[in-house]
């Protein structure tokens, strides 16, 4: 693959837990372009520098774009692994389908990612809980106003060394149930990892933060009755020994961490259900003492214990605000596979180079 070198490399930040999330970006990026005539072409690695766009470019006006989030981890022997990248490429192409973006060759994206990671290995932090976050994105680049699917696209992968997603690390999070705003509706784009979903969720997120909460717990948009997800994480509850997560009804993002947790739980003999779960059922369980645990799952935050849920002005603490046993088991299992300290029984580690 063609590599366009840069003359001056960036000054690296301290690669430890003070990194925060998504604040620093590495020296290079992978890019490829799409035009109707040429298909996907011009795949290369080039300096990650500001790019110029005409202000009439489709992405700025109609948000026709999709993205992914993955992580690369430094292994104890110095090698590098990415967690289940094939799942991300497949999901990204499903998101493209929903957003009228042409399918891209996953093998080429993977090759680009691997070349990029080999070049940027020095940016992968090694401190506990840190990783190199990978952000593949596709944006519509045709210069035209008029609501039509673009005929030109830019695919890029940028890399960011990260610490923990939440400022308070593994401390249990506080969620507030959103009973007014909706993130997505049936038939909408909730199932796709597309840019606009996040714009739609910001108002509720800001209001939650002002009230001292970490994130919003979304309900279905039609009835405001069934729990959906957390916006950047899928949600799980442990109620009376049953591990429950909302079924993928079409308005929920099909998380790869969610899927991985379900497999681990089933293989270990836990009682697991993917079903509709109403917020009334959750708070009733909190009240009668059967809501043992709640946690969110997602690449950025991995497994994030939930310590408290507020619904209709009332606070429901969970497990005394502490991380539960199943949450801990899943956290240890998944991070153990990611960081190479546990056997990779499922073949989820993809070695680079
Ligand atoms: C990315 C994302 C998730 C988590 O998916 P993972 O594949 O586990 O990272 C959950 N919800 C939403 C809305 C997301 O965008």
JSON list of C-alpha atoms in Angstrom, two decimals, residues 122-351:
[
{"chain": "A", "resi": 122, "resn": "UNK", "atom": "CA", "xyz": [4.55, 3.41, 18.94]},
{"chain": "A", "resi": 123, "resn": "UNK", "atom": "CA", "xyz": [1.27, 5.17, 19.74]},
{"chain": "A", "resi": 124, "resn": "UNK", "atom": "CA", "xyz": [-0.36, 2.17, 21.41]},
{"chain": "A", "resi": 125, "resn": "UNK", "atom": "CA", "xyz": [-0.39, 2.87, 25.15]},
{"chain": "A", "resi": 126, "resn": "UNK", "atom": "CA", "xyz": [0.49, 0.02, 27.51]},
{"chain": "A", "resi": 127, "resn": "UNK", "atom": "CA", "xyz": [-0.90, 1.22, 30.87]},
{"chain": "A", "resi": 128, "resn": "UNK", "atom": "CA", "xyz": [-3.84, -0.80, 32.28]},
{"chain": "A", "resi": 129, "resn": "UNK", "atom": "CA", "xyz": [-7.18, 0.22, 30.77]},
{"chain": "A", "resi": 130, "resn": "UNK", "atom": "CA", "xyz": [-5.59, 2.07, 27.85]},
{"chain": "A", "resi": 131, "resn": "UNK", "atom": "CA", "xyz": [-5.77, 1.17, 24.15]},
{"chain": "A", "resi": 132, "resn": "UNK", "atom": "CA", "xyz": [-5.46, 2.62, 20.67]},
{"chain": "A", "resi": 133, "resn": "UNK", "atom": "CA", "xyz": [-9.00, 3.55, 19.60]},
{"chain": "A", "resi": 134, "resn": "UNK", "atom": "CA", "xyz": [-9.72, 3.02, 15.90]},
{"chain": "A", "resi": 135, "resn": "UNK", "atom": "CA", "xyz": [-12.28, 5.21, 14.16]},
{"chain": "A", "resi": 136, "resn": "UNK", "atom": "CA", "xyz": [-13.17, 4.15, 10.60]},
{"chain": "A", "resi": 137, "resn": "UNK", "atom": "CA", "xyz": [-15.62, 6.60, 9.00]},
{"chain": "A", "resi": 138, "resn": "UNK", "atom": "CA", "xyz": [-17.26, 7.12, 5.62]},
{"chain": "A", "resi": 139, "resn": "UNK", "atom": "CA", "xyz": [-18.55, 10.55, 4.61]},
{"chain": "A", "resi": 140, "resn": "UNK", "atom": "CA", "xyz": [-20.45, 11.72, 1.51]},
{"chain": "A", "resi": 141, "resn": "UNK", "atom": "CA", "xyz": [-18.19, 14.07, -0.43]},
{"chain": "A", "resi": 142, "resn": "UNK", "atom": "CA", "xyz": [-20.19, 15.14, -3.46]},
{"chain": "A", "resi": 143, "resn": "UNK", "atom": "CA", "xyz": [-20.45, 18.93, -3.78]},
{"chain": "A", "resi": 144, "resn": "UNK", "atom": "CA", "xyz": [-24.14, 19.55, -4.31]},
{"chain": "A", "resi": 145, "resn": "UNK", "atom": "CA", "xyz": [-27.17, 20.75, -2.38]},
{"chain": "A", "resi": 146, "resn": "UNK", "atom": "CA", "xyz": [-30.24, 18.63, -3.00]},
{"chain": "A", "resi": 147, "resn": "UNK", "atom": "CA", "xyz": [-31.30, 15.69, -0.92]},
{"chain": "A", "resi": 148, "resn": "UNK", "atom": "CA", "xyz": [-29.95, 12.72, -2.84]},
{"chain": "A", "resi": 149, "resn": "UNK", "atom": "CA", "xyz": [-27.48, 10.00, -2.00]},
{"chain": "A", "resi": 150, "resn": "UNK", "atom": "CA", "xyz": [-24.00, 11.21, -2.85]},
{"chain": "A", "resi": 151, "resn": "UNK", "atom": "CA", "xyz": [-22.09, 9.75, -5.78]},
{"chain": "A", "resi": 152, "resn": "UNK", "atom": "CA", "xyz": [-18.72, 10.31, -4.09]},
{"chain": "A", "resi": 153, "resn": "UNK", "atom": "CA", "xyz": [-17.40, 9.20, -0.70]},
{"chain": "A", "resi": 154, "resn": "UNK", "atom": "CA", "xyz": [-14.30, 9.32, 1.44]},
{"chain": "A", "resi": 155, "resn": "UNK", "atom": "CA", "xyz": [-13.43, 6.39, 3.71]},
{"chain": "A", "resi": 156, "resn": "UNK", "atom": "CA", "xyz": [-10.87, 7.13, 6.41]},
{"chain": "A", "resi": 157, "resn": "UNK", "atom": "CA", "xyz": [-9.41, 5.51, 9.51]},
{"chain": "A", "resi": 158, "resn": "UNK", "atom": "CA", "xyz": [-7.93, 7.68, 12.23]},
{"chain": "A", "resi": 159, "resn": "UNK", "atom": "CA", "xyz": [-6.35, 6.42, 15.46]},
{"chain": "A", "resi": 160, "resn": "UNK", "atom": "CA", "xyz": [-6.48, 7.85, 18.98]},
{"chain": "A", "resi": 161, "resn": "UNK", "atom": "CA", "xyz": [-4.62, 6.60, 22.06]},
{"chain": "A", "resi": 162, "resn": "UNK", "atom": "CA", "xyz": [-7.21, 6.46, 24.87]},
{"chain": "A", "resi": 163, "resn": "UNK", "atom": "CA", "xyz": [-7.60, 5.89, 28.58]},
{"chain": "A", "resi": 164, "resn": "UNK", "atom": "CA", "xyz": [-10.98, 5.19, 30.09]},
{"chain": "A", "resi": 165, "resn": "UNK", "atom": "CA", "xyz": [-14.16, 6.48, 28.45]},
{"chain": "A", "resi": 166, "resn": "UNK", "atom": "CA", "xyz": [-15.65, 7.92, 31.61]},
{"chain": "A", "resi": 167, "resn": "UNK", "atom": "CA", "xyz": [-13.65, 10.39, 33.65]},
{"chain": "A", "resi": 168, "resn": "UNK", "atom": "CA", "xyz": [-14.32, 8.30, 36.75]},
{"chain": "A", "resi": 169, "resn": "UNK", "atom": "CA", "xyz": [-13.02, 5.05, 35.17]},
{"chain": "A", "resi": 170, "resn": "UNK", "atom": "CA", "xyz": [-14.69, 1.88, 36.43]},
{"chain": "A", "resi": 171, "resn": "UNK", "atom": "CA", "xyz": [-16.78, 3.67, 39.07]},
{"chain": "A", "resi": 172, "resn": "UNK", "atom": "CA", "xyz": [-20.43, 2.73, 38.52]},
{"chain": "A", "resi": 173, "resn": "UNK", "atom": "CA", "xyz": [-22.28, 5.17, 36.26]},
{"chain": "A", "resi": 174, "resn": "UNK", "atom": "CA", "xyz": [-25.48, 7.06, 36.96]},
{"chain": "A", "resi": 175, "resn": "UNK", "atom": "CA", "xyz": [-28.16, 6.89, 34.27]},
{"chain": "A", "resi": 176, "resn": "UNK", "atom": "CA", "xyz": [-31.30, 8.94, 33.87]},
{"chain": "A", "resi": 177, "resn": "UNK", "atom": "CA", "xyz": [-34.26, 7.45, 32.01]},
{"chain": "A", "resi": 178, "resn": "UNK", "atom": "CA", "xyz": [-35.29, 9.69, 29.12]},
{"chain": "A", "resi": 179, "resn": "UNK", "atom": "CA", "xyz": [-39.07, 9.91, 28.93]},
{"chain": "A", "resi": 180, "resn": "UNK", "atom": "CA", "xyz": [-39.41, 12.74, 26.41]},
{"chain": "A", "resi": 181, "resn": "UNK", "atom": "CA", "xyz": [-36.70, 12.74, 23.72]},
{"chain": "A", "resi": 182, "resn": "UNK", "atom": "CA", "xyz": [-36.14, 9.80, 21.41]},
{"chain": "A", "resi": 183, "resn": "UNK", "atom": "CA", "xyz": [-32.84, 8.63, 19.92]},
{"chain": "A", "resi": 184, "resn": "UNK", "atom": "CA", "xyz": [-34.36, 6.49, 17.19]},
{"chain": "A", "resi": 185, "resn": "UNK", "atom": "CA", "xyz": [-37.64, 4.99, 16.08]},
{"chain": "A", "resi": 186, "resn": "UNK", "atom": "CA", "xyz": [-38.68, 1.78, 14.37]},
{"chain": "A", "resi": 187, "resn": "UNK", "atom": "CA", "xyz": [-37.93, 2.22, 10.69]},
{"chain": "A", "resi": 188, "resn": "UNK", "atom": "CA", "xyz": [-35.41, 4.94, 11.52]},
{"chain": "A", "resi": 189, "resn": "UNK", "atom": "CA", "xyz": [-31.64, 4.63, 11.67]},
{"chain": "A", "resi": 190, "resn": "UNK", "atom": "CA", "xyz": [-31.10, 3.39, 15.25]},
{"chain": "A", "resi": 191, "resn": "UNK", "atom": "CA", "xyz": [-29.72, 0.08, 14.02]},
{"chain": "A", "resi": 192, "resn": "UNK", "atom": "CA", "xyz": [-27.09, 1.79, 11.86]},
{"chain": "A", "resi": 193, "resn": "UNK", "atom": "CA", "xyz": [-23.96, 3.36, 13.30]},
{"chain": "A", "resi": 194, "resn": "UNK", "atom": "CA", "xyz": [-24.59, 6.60, 11.46]},
{"chain": "A", "resi": 195, "resn": "UNK", "atom": "CA", "xyz": [-23.53, 10.12, 12.31]},
{"chain": "A", "resi": 196, "resn": "UNK", "atom": "CA", "xyz": [-26.99, 11.64, 12.68]},
{"chain": "A", "resi": 197, "resn": "UNK", "atom": "CA", "xyz": [-28.00, 9.33, 15.52]},
{"chain": "A", "resi": 198, "resn": "UNK", "atom": "CA", "xyz": [-25.50, 11.05, 17.73]},
{"chain": "A", "resi": 199, "resn": "UNK", "atom": "CA", "xyz": [-26.66, 14.54, 16.80]},
{"chain": "A", "resi": 200, "resn": "UNK", "atom": "CA", "xyz": [-30.20, 13.45, 17.69]},
{"chain": "A", "resi": 201, "resn": "UNK", "atom": "CA", "xyz": [-29.10, 12.26, 21.13]},
{"chain": "A", "resi": 202, "resn": "UNK", "atom": "CA", "xyz": [-27.08, 15.29, 22.24]},
{"chain": "A", "resi": 203, "resn": "UNK", "atom": "CA", "xyz": [-29.88, 17.39, 23.69]},
{"chain": "A", "resi": 204, "resn": "UNK", "atom": "CA", "xyz": [-30.92, 14.66, 26.11]},
{"chain": "A", "resi": 205, "resn": "UNK", "atom": "CA", "xyz": [-27.27, 13.94, 26.90]},
{"chain": "A", "resi": 206, "resn": "UNK", "atom": "CA", "xyz": [-26.53, 17.56, 27.78]},
{"chain": "A", "resi": 207, "resn": "UNK", "atom": "CA", "xyz": [-29.59, 17.83, 30.00]},
{"chain": "A", "resi": 208, "resn": "UNK", "atom": "CA", "xyz": [-28.63, 14.58, 31.76]},
{"chain": "A", "resi": 209, "resn": "UNK", "atom": "CA", "xyz": [-25.12, 15.89, 32.39]},
{"chain": "A", "resi": 210, "resn": "UNK", "atom": "CA", "xyz": [-26.46, 19.14, 33.81]},
{"chain": "A", "resi": 211, "resn": "UNK", "atom": "CA", "xyz": [-28.39, 17.05, 36.33]},
{"chain": "A", "resi": 212, "resn": "UNK", "atom": "CA", "xyz": [-25.23, 15.15, 37.27]},
{"chain": "A", "resi": 213, "resn": "UNK", "atom": "CA", "xyz": [-25.81, 11.96, 35.28]},
{"chain": "A", "resi": 214, "resn": "UNK", "atom": "CA", "xyz": [-23.30, 10.19, 33.05]},
{"chain": "A", "resi": 215, "resn": "UNK", "atom": "CA", "xyz": [-25.67, 9.13, 30.29]},
{"chain": "A", "resi": 216, "resn": "UNK", "atom": "CA", "xyz": [-29.27, 8.68, 29.23]},
{"chain": "A", "resi": 217, "resn": "UNK", "atom": "CA", "xyz": [-31.15, 5.40, 29.34]},
{"chain": "A", "resi": 218, "resn": "UNK", "atom": "CA", "xyz": [-33.30, 5.46, 26.21]},
{"chain": "A", "resi": 219, "resn": "UNK", "atom": "CA", "xyz": [-36.80, 4.04, 25.94]},
{"chain": "A", "resi": 220, "resn": "UNK", "atom": "CA", "xyz": [-38.62, 2.98, 22.77]},
{"chain": "A", "resi": 221, "resn": "UNK", "atom": "CA", "xyz": [-39.91, 6.05, 20.95]},
{"chain": "A", "resi": 222, "resn": "UNK", "atom": "CA", "xyz": [-43.49, 4.84, 20.37]},
{"chain": "A", "resi": 223, "resn": "UNK", "atom": "CA", "xyz": [-44.63, 4.02, 23.90]},
{"chain": "A", "resi": 224, "resn": "UNK", "atom": "CA", "xyz": [-41.75, 5.27, 26.07]},
{"chain": "A", "resi": 225, "resn": "UNK", "atom": "CA", "xyz": [-42.15, 1.99, 27.86]},
{"chain": "A", "resi": 226, "resn": "UNK", "atom": "CA", "xyz": [-39.41, -0.45, 26.84]},
{"chain": "A", "resi": 227, "resn": "UNK", "atom": "CA", "xyz": [-35.73, -0.01, 27.59]},
{"chain": "A", "resi": 228, "resn": "UNK", "atom": "CA", "xyz": [-33.54, 0.27, 24.49]},
{"chain": "A", "resi": 229, "resn": "UNK", "atom": "CA", "xyz": [-29.94, 1.23, 25.21]},
{"chain": "A", "resi": 230, "resn": "UNK", "atom": "CA", "xyz": [-27.62, 3.89, 26.58]},
{"chain": "A", "resi": 231, "resn": "UNK", "atom": "CA", "xyz": [-26.60, 5.76, 23.44]},
{"chain": "A", "resi": 232, "resn": "UNK", "atom": "CA", "xyz": [-23.02, 4.58, 23.20]},
{"chain": "A", "resi": 233, "resn": "UNK", "atom": "CA", "xyz": [-23.58, 1.33, 25.06]},
{"chain": "A", "resi": 234, "resn": "UNK", "atom": "CA", "xyz": [-26.05, -1.53, 25.10]},
{"chain": "A", "resi": 235, "resn": "UNK", "atom": "CA", "xyz": [-27.66, -2.28, 28.45]},
{"chain": "A", "resi": 236, "resn": "UNK", "atom": "CA", "xyz": [-27.95, -5.46, 30.54]},
{"chain": "A", "resi": 237, "resn": "UNK", "atom": "CA", "xyz": [-29.86, -6.17, 33.76]},
{"chain": "A", "resi": 238, "resn": "UNK", "atom": "CA", "xyz": [-29.53, -9.07, 36.15]},
{"chain": "A", "resi": 239, "resn": "UNK", "atom": "CA", "xyz": [-32.97, -9.68, 37.67]},
{"chain": "A", "resi": 240, "resn": "UNK", "atom": "CA", "xyz": [-33.50, -12.59, 40.02]},
{"chain": "A", "resi": 241, "resn": "UNK", "atom": "CA", "xyz": [-30.71, -14.60, 38.44]},
{"chain": "A", "resi": 242, "resn": "UNK", "atom": "CA", "xyz": [-31.77, -13.93, 34.83]},
{"chain": "A", "resi": 243, "resn": "UNK", "atom": "CA", "xyz": [-29.47, -11.82, 32.65]},
{"chain": "A", "resi": 244, "resn": "UNK", "atom": "CA", "xyz": [-31.67, -9.69, 30.40]},
{"chain": "A", "resi": 245, "resn": "UNK", "atom": "CA", "xyz": [-30.81, -7.38, 27.53]},
{"chain": "A", "resi": 246, "resn": "UNK", "atom": "CA", "xyz": [-33.29, -5.73, 25.15]},
{"chain": "A", "resi": 247, "resn": "UNK", "atom": "CA", "xyz": [-33.90, -7.73, 21.97]},
{"chain": "A", "resi": 248, "resn": "UNK", "atom": "CA", "xyz": [-32.58, -6.12, 18.76]},
{"chain": "A", "resi": 249, "resn": "UNK", "atom": "CA", "xyz": [-35.94, -4.88, 17.56]},
{"chain": "A", "resi": 250, "resn": "UNK", "atom": "CA", "xyz": [-34.61, -2.54, 14.86]},
{"chain": "A", "resi": 251, "resn": "UNK", "atom": "CA", "xyz": [-34.08, 0.69, 16.76]},
{"chain": "A", "resi": 252, "resn": "UNK", "atom": "CA", "xyz": [-31.14, -0.57, 18.83]},
{"chain": "A", "resi": 253, "resn": "UNK", "atom": "CA", "xyz": [-27.51, -0.68, 17.76]},
{"chain": "A", "resi": 254, "resn": "UNK", "atom": "CA", "xyz": [-26.31, -4.31, 17.56]},
{"chain": "A", "resi": 255, "resn": "UNK", "atom": "CA", "xyz": [-23.19, -4.01, 19.71]},
{"chain": "A", "resi": 256, "resn": "UNK", "atom": "CA", "xyz": [-20.25, -6.35, 19.27]},
{"chain": "A", "resi": 257, "resn": "UNK", "atom": "CA", "xyz": [-19.47, -6.16, 22.98]},
{"chain": "A", "resi": 258, "resn": "UNK", "atom": "CA", "xyz": [-23.13, -7.07, 23.62]},
{"chain": "A", "resi": 259, "resn": "UNK", "atom": "CA", "xyz": [-22.85, -10.07, 21.31]},
{"chain": "A", "resi": 260, "resn": "UNK", "atom": "CA", "xyz": [-19.58, -11.14, 22.98]},
{"chain": "A", "resi": 261, "resn": "UNK", "atom": "CA", "xyz": [-21.14, -10.89, 26.46]},
{"chain": "A", "resi": 262, "resn": "UNK", "atom": "CA", "xyz": [-24.14, -12.96, 25.41]},
{"chain": "A", "resi": 263, "resn": "UNK", "atom": "CA", "xyz": [-21.87, -15.70, 24.11]},
{"chain": "A", "resi": 264, "resn": "UNK", "atom": "CA", "xyz": [-19.74, -15.76, 27.27]},
{"chain": "A", "resi": 265, "resn": "UNK", "atom": "CA", "xyz": [-22.82, -15.82, 29.51]},
{"chain": "A", "resi": 266, "resn": "UNK", "atom": "CA", "xyz": [-24.54, -18.63, 27.56]},
{"chain": "A", "resi": 267, "resn": "UNK", "atom": "CA", "xyz": [-21.35, -20.72, 27.44]},
{"chain": "A", "resi": 268, "resn": "UNK", "atom": "CA", "xyz": [-21.00, -20.39, 31.20]},
{"chain": "A", "resi": 269, "resn": "UNK", "atom": "CA", "xyz": [-24.54, -21.58, 31.79]},
{"chain": "A", "resi": 270, "resn": "UNK", "atom": "CA", "xyz": [-26.18, -18.34, 32.88]},
{"chain": "A", "resi": 271, "resn": "UNK", "atom": "CA", "xyz": [-29.88, -17.89, 32.24]},
{"chain": "A", "resi": 272, "resn": "UNK", "atom": "CA", "xyz": [-29.86, -15.27, 29.47]},
{"chain": "A", "resi": 273, "resn": "UNK", "atom": "CA", "xyz": [-32.72, -13.58, 27.62]},
{"chain": "A", "resi": 274, "resn": "UNK", "atom": "CA", "xyz": [-32.87, -11.15, 24.75]},
{"chain": "A", "resi": 275, "resn": "UNK", "atom": "CA", "xyz": [-36.38, -9.81, 25.11]},
{"chain": "A", "resi": 276, "resn": "UNK", "atom": "CA", "xyz": [-38.41, -6.68, 25.57]},
{"chain": "A", "resi": 277, "resn": "UNK", "atom": "CA", "xyz": [-37.97, -5.30, 29.04]},
{"chain": "A", "resi": 278, "resn": "UNK", "atom": "CA", "xyz": [-40.08, -2.44, 30.32]},
{"chain": "A", "resi": 279, "resn": "UNK", "atom": "CA", "xyz": [-38.71, 0.28, 32.55]},
{"chain": "A", "resi": 280, "resn": "UNK", "atom": "CA", "xyz": [-41.54, -0.59, 34.96]},
{"chain": "A", "resi": 281, "resn": "UNK", "atom": "CA", "xyz": [-40.13, -4.11, 35.28]},
{"chain": "A", "resi": 282, "resn": "UNK", "atom": "CA", "xyz": [-36.66, -2.68, 36.00]},
{"chain": "A", "resi": 283, "resn": "UNK", "atom": "CA", "xyz": [-37.78, -0.29, 38.72]},
{"chain": "A", "resi": 284, "resn": "UNK", "atom": "CA", "xyz": [-40.15, -2.88, 40.25]},
{"chain": "A", "resi": 285, "resn": "UNK", "atom": "CA", "xyz": [-37.16, -5.24, 40.50]},
{"chain": "A", "resi": 286, "resn": "UNK", "atom": "CA", "xyz": [-35.11, -2.45, 42.08]},
{"chain": "A", "resi": 287, "resn": "UNK", "atom": "CA", "xyz": [-37.89, -1.91, 44.61]},
{"chain": "A", "resi": 288, "resn": "UNK", "atom": "CA", "xyz": [-38.40, -5.54, 45.55]},
{"chain": "A", "resi": 289, "resn": "UNK", "atom": "CA", "xyz": [-34.69, -6.23, 45.77]},
{"chain": "A", "resi": 290, "resn": "UNK", "atom": "CA", "xyz": [-34.33, -8.52, 42.74]},
{"chain": "A", "resi": 291, "resn": "UNK", "atom": "CA", "xyz": [-32.40, -6.09, 40.51]},
{"chain": "A", "resi": 292, "resn": "UNK", "atom": "CA", "xyz": [-28.97, -7.49, 41.30]},
{"chain": "A", "resi": 293, "resn": "UNK", "atom": "CA", "xyz": [-26.88, -5.76, 38.65]},
{"chain": "A", "resi": 294, "resn": "UNK", "atom": "CA", "xyz": [-27.01, -3.48, 35.65]},
{"chain": "A", "resi": 295, "resn": "UNK", "atom": "CA", "xyz": [-24.20, -2.74, 33.21]},
{"chain": "A", "resi": 296, "resn": "UNK", "atom": "CA", "xyz": [-23.55, -1.15, 29.85]},
{"chain": "A", "resi": 297, "resn": "UNK", "atom": "CA", "xyz": [-21.43, -2.71, 27.08]},
{"chain": "A", "resi": 298, "resn": "UNK", "atom": "CA", "xyz": [-19.54, -0.98, 24.27]},
{"chain": "A", "resi": 299, "resn": "UNK", "atom": "CA", "xyz": [-16.08, -0.79, 22.72]},
{"chain": "A", "resi": 300, "resn": "UNK", "atom": "CA", "xyz": [-15.27, 2.59, 24.24]},
{"chain": "A", "resi": 301, "resn": "UNK", "atom": "CA", "xyz": [-16.31, 1.86, 27.83]},
{"chain": "A", "resi": 302, "resn": "UNK", "atom": "CA", "xyz": [-15.99, -2.00, 27.55]},
{"chain": "A", "resi": 303, "resn": "UNK", "atom": "CA", "xyz": [-18.19, -3.09, 30.50]},
{"chain": "A", "resi": 304, "resn": "UNK", "atom": "CA", "xyz": [-19.50, -0.26, 32.60]},
{"chain": "A", "resi": 305, "resn": "UNK", "atom": "CA", "xyz": [-21.35, -0.98, 35.84]},
{"chain": "A", "resi": 306, "resn": "UNK", "atom": "CA", "xyz": [-24.49, 1.05, 36.49]},
{"chain": "A", "resi": 307, "resn": "UNK", "atom": "CA", "xyz": [-24.81, 2.17, 40.09]},
{"chain": "A", "resi": 308, "resn": "UNK", "atom": "CA", "xyz": [-28.01, 4.18, 39.94]},
{"chain": "A", "resi": 309, "resn": "UNK", "atom": "CA", "xyz": [-30.99, 4.79, 37.66]},
{"chain": "A", "resi": 310, "resn": "UNK", "atom": "CA", "xyz": [-33.31, 7.79, 37.96]},
{"chain": "A", "resi": 311, "resn": "UNK", "atom": "CA", "xyz": [-36.83, 7.33, 36.60]},
{"chain": "A", "resi": 312, "resn": "UNK", "atom": "CA", "xyz": [-39.62, 9.87, 36.94]},
{"chain": "A", "resi": 313, "resn": "UNK", "atom": "CA", "xyz": [-37.72, 11.81, 39.58]},
{"chain": "A", "resi": 314, "resn": "UNK", "atom": "CA", "xyz": [-36.97, 8.80, 41.75]},
{"chain": "A", "resi": 315, "resn": "UNK", "atom": "CA", "xyz": [-33.52, 7.29, 42.28]},
{"chain": "A", "resi": 316, "resn": "UNK", "atom": "CA", "xyz": [-33.01, 3.54, 42.23]},
{"chain": "A", "resi": 317, "resn": "UNK", "atom": "CA", "xyz": [-29.58, 2.47, 43.50]},
{"chain": "A", "resi": 318, "resn": "UNK", "atom": "CA", "xyz": [-28.29, -0.84, 42.14]},
{"chain": "A", "resi": 319, "resn": "UNK", "atom": "CA", "xyz": [-26.21, -3.29, 44.15]},
{"chain": "A", "resi": 320, "resn": "UNK", "atom": "CA", "xyz": [-25.42, -0.56, 46.68]},
{"chain": "A", "resi": 321, "resn": "UNK", "atom": "CA", "xyz": [-23.71, 1.42, 43.88]},
{"chain": "A", "resi": 322, "resn": "UNK", "atom": "CA", "xyz": [-21.03, -1.26, 43.53]},
{"chain": "A", "resi": 323, "resn": "UNK", "atom": "CA", "xyz": [-19.91, -3.41, 40.61]},
{"chain": "A", "resi": 324, "resn": "UNK", "atom": "CA", "xyz": [-21.76, -6.75, 40.62]},
{"chain": "A", "resi": 325, "resn": "UNK", "atom": "CA", "xyz": [-20.35, -10.27, 40.29]},
{"chain": "A", "resi": 326, "resn": "UNK", "atom": "CA", "xyz": [-21.51, -10.96, 36.72]},
{"chain": "A", "resi": 327, "resn": "UNK", "atom": "CA", "xyz": [-20.42, -7.48, 35.62]},
{"chain": "A", "resi": 328, "resn": "UNK", "atom": "CA", "xyz": [-16.98, -8.18, 37.09]},
{"chain": "A", "resi": 329, "resn": "UNK", "atom": "CA", "xyz": [-16.76, -11.62, 35.45]},
{"chain": "A", "resi": 330, "resn": "UNK", "atom": "CA", "xyz": [-17.60, -10.17, 32.03]},
{"chain": "A", "resi": 331, "resn": "UNK", "atom": "CA", "xyz": [-15.18, -7.28, 32.49]},
{"chain": "A", "resi": 332, "resn": "UNK", "atom": "CA", "xyz": [-12.37, -9.64, 33.50]},
{"chain": "A", "resi": 333, "resn": "UNK", "atom": "CA", "xyz": [-13.11, -12.10, 30.70]},
{"chain": "A", "resi": 334, "resn": "UNK", "atom": "CA", "xyz": [-13.35, -9.57, 27.89]},
{"chain": "A", "resi": 335, "resn": "UNK", "atom": "CA", "xyz": [-10.44, -7.38, 28.98]},
{"chain": "A", "resi": 336, "resn": "UNK", "atom": "CA", "xyz": [-8.42, -10.57, 29.63]},
{"chain": "A", "resi": 337, "resn": "UNK", "atom": "CA", "xyz": [-8.96, -11.62, 26.01]},
{"chain": "A", "resi": 338, "resn": "UNK", "atom": "CA", "xyz": [-8.29, -8.09, 24.73]},
{"chain": "A", "resi": 339, "resn": "UNK", "atom": "CA", "xyz": [-5.06, -7.56, 26.70]},
{"chain": "A", "resi": 340, "resn": "UNK", "atom": "CA", "xyz": [-3.80, -11.09, 26.12]},
{"chain": "A", "resi": 341, "resn": "UNK", "atom": "CA", "xyz": [-3.80, -12.18, 29.77]},
{"chain": "A", "resi": 342, "resn": "UNK", "atom": "CA", "xyz": [-6.50, -14.82, 29.23]},
{"chain": "A", "resi": 343, "resn": "UNK", "atom": "CA", "xyz": [-6.76, -17.63, 26.71]},
{"chain": "A", "resi": 344, "resn": "UNK", "atom": "CA", "xyz": [-8.60, -16.56, 23.56]},
{"chain": "A", "resi": 345, "resn": "UNK", "atom": "CA", "xyz": [-11.05, -19.48, 23.49]},
{"chain": "A", "resi": 346, "resn": "UNK", "atom": "CA", "xyz": [-13.27, -17.81, 20.87]},
{"chain": "A", "resi": 347, "resn": "UNK", "atom": "CA", "xyz": [-10.59, -16.57, 18.47]},
{"chain": "A", "resi": 348, "resn": "UNK", "atom": "CA", "xyz": [-11.59, -12.94, 19.05]},
{"chain": "A", "resi": 349, "resn": "UNK", "atom": "CA", "xyz": [-8.05, -11.58, 18.97]},
{"chain": "A", "resi": 350, "resn": "UNK", "atom": "CA", "xyz": [-6.81, -10.62, 15.53]},
{"chain": "A", "resi": 351, "resn": "UNK", "atom": "CA", "xyz": [-3.00, -10.38, 15.53]}
]
